[in-house]
Short mmCIF file of C-alpha atoms (C1' of nucleotides) in Angstrom, two decimals:
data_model
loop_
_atom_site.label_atom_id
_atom_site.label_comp_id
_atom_site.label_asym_id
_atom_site.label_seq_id
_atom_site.Cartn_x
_atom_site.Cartn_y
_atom_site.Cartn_z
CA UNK C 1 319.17 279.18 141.70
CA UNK C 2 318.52 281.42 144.95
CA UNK C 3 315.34 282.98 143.14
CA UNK C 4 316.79 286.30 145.39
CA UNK C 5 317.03 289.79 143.51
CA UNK C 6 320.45 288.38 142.26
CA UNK C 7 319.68 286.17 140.47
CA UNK C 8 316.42 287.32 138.70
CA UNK C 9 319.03 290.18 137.41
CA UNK C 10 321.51 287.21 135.82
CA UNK C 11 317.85 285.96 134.60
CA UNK C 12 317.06 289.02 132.99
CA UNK C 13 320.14 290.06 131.29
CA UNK C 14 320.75 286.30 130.30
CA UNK C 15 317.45 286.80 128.47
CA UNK C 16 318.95 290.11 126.20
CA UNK C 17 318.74 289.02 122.94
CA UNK C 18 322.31 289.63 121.08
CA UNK C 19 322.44 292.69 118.87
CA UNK C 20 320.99 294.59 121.72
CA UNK C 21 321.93 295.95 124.99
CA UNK C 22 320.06 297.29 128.34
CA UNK C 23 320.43 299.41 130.73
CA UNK C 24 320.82 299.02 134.43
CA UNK C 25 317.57 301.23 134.97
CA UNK C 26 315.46 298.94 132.29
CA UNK C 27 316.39 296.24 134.33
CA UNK C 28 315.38 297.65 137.60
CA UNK C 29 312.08 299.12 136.14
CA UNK C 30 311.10 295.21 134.75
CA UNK C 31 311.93 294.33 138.35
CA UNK C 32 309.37 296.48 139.24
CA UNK C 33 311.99 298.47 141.38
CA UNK C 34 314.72 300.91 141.02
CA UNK C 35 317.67 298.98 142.73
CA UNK C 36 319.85 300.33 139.84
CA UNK C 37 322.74 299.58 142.13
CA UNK C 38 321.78 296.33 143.45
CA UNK C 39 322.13 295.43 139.83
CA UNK C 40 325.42 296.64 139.37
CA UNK C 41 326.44 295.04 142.11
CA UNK C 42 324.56 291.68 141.27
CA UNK C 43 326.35 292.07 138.08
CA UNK C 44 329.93 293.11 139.80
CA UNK C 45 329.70 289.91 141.80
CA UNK C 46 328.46 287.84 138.81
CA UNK C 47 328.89 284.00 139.88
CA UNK C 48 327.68 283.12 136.57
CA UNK C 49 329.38 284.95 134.55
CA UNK C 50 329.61 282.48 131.49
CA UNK C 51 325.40 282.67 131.94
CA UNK C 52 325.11 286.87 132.12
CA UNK C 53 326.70 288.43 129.20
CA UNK C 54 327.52 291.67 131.43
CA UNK C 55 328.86 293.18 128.68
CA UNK C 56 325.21 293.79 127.66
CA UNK C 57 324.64 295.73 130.11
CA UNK C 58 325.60 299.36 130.12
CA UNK C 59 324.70 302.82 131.36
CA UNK C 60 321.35 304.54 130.40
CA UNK C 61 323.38 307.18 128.54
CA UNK C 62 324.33 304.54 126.37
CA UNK C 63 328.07 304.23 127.81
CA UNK C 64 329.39 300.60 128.50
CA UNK C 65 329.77 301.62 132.28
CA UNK C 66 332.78 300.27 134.13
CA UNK C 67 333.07 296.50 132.99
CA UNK C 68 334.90 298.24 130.55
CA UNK C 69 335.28 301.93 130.62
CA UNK C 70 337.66 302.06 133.15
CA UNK C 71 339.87 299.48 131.29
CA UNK C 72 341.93 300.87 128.82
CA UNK C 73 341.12 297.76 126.59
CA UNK C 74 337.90 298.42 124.48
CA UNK C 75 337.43 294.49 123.94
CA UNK C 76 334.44 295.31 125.71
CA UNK C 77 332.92 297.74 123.08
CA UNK C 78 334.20 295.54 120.25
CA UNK C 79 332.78 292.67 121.16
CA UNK C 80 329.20 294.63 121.57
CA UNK C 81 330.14 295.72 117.72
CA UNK C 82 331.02 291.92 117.27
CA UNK C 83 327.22 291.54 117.99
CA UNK C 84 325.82 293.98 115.67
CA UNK C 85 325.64 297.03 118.39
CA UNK C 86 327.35 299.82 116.86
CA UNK C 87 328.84 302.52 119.54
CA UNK C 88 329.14 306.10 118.52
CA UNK C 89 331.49 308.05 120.32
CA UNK C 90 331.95 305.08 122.83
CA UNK C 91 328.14 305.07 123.11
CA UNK C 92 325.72 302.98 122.31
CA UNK C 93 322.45 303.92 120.12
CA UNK C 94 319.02 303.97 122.03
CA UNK C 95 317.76 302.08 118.86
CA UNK C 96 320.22 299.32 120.35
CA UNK C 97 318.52 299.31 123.88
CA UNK C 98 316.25 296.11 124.61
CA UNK C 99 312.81 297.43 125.06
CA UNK C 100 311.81 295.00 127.54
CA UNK C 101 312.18 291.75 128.74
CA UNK C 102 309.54 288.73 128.50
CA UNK C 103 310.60 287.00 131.28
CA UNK C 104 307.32 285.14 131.45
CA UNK C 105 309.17 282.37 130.38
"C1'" DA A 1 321.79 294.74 163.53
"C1'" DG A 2 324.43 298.68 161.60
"C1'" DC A 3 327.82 301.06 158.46
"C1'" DG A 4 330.10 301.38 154.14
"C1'" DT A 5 330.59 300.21 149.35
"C1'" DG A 6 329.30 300.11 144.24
"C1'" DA A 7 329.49 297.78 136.89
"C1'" DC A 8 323.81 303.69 138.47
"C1'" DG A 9 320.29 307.52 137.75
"C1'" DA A 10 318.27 311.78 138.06
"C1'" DA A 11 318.41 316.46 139.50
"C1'" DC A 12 320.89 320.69 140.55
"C1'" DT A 13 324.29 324.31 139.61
"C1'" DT J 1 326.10 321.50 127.69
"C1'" DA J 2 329.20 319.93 131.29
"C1'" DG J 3 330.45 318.96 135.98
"C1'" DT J 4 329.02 317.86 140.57
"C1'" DT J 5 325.88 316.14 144.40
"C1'" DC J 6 322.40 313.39 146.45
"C1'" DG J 7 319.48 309.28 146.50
"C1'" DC J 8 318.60 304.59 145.59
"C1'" DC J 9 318.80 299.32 146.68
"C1'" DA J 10 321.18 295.05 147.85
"C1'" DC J 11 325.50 292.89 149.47
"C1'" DG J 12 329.78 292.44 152.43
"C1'" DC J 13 332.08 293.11 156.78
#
DNA sequence: AGCGTGACGAACT
DNA sequence: TAGTTCGCCACGC
């Protein structure tokens, strides 16, 4: 626990419920701020990745992004399917984006 | 302290 | 509609 920008993004993607996915921007804007990047990179680095299921996380057009796209493998994209998120044309729904996130605790 | 990078996003052409 | 360019923030060197 560093409470740093990091770690509020593992925080907030650990608290996606499964079925559903987010975007990098609905993360920033709950963060109040539009480090889009920052969270990709938060992500990219990912010390706890057994605690952030990443592969929650995907573009705002509704694309997994590159935790998967870029590998030819689309375990990725099944496993979202495993969890009830359907992808059309290698893209996820809107109706499967988290609206937002109660981190109040 | 400064420059470059990156799992992005929006705007422009 | 599709492809490309710039901007954004935090982290690593």
């Amino acid at each position: 626990m560093k409470n740093s920008f990091t770690d509020r993004v593992y925080e907030i993607v650990g608290q996606v419920p499964k079925g559903k996915v987010i975007s990098y921007g609905q993360i920033g804007r709950i963060m109040g701020n539009k480090a889009y990047r920052a969270i990709g990179q938060a992500l990219a680095k990912n010390p706890y990745a057994p605690f952030v299921p990443c592969h929650r996380v995907i573009k705002s057009d509704g694309r997994l992004g590159g935790f998967g796209g870029k590998n030819d493998n689309d375990n990725k994209a099944k496993l979202l399917k495993s969890e009830s998120v359907a992808i059309k044309d290698g893209k996820v729904g809107q109706e499967f984006f988290w609206e937002l996130i109660p981190i109040d605790g």
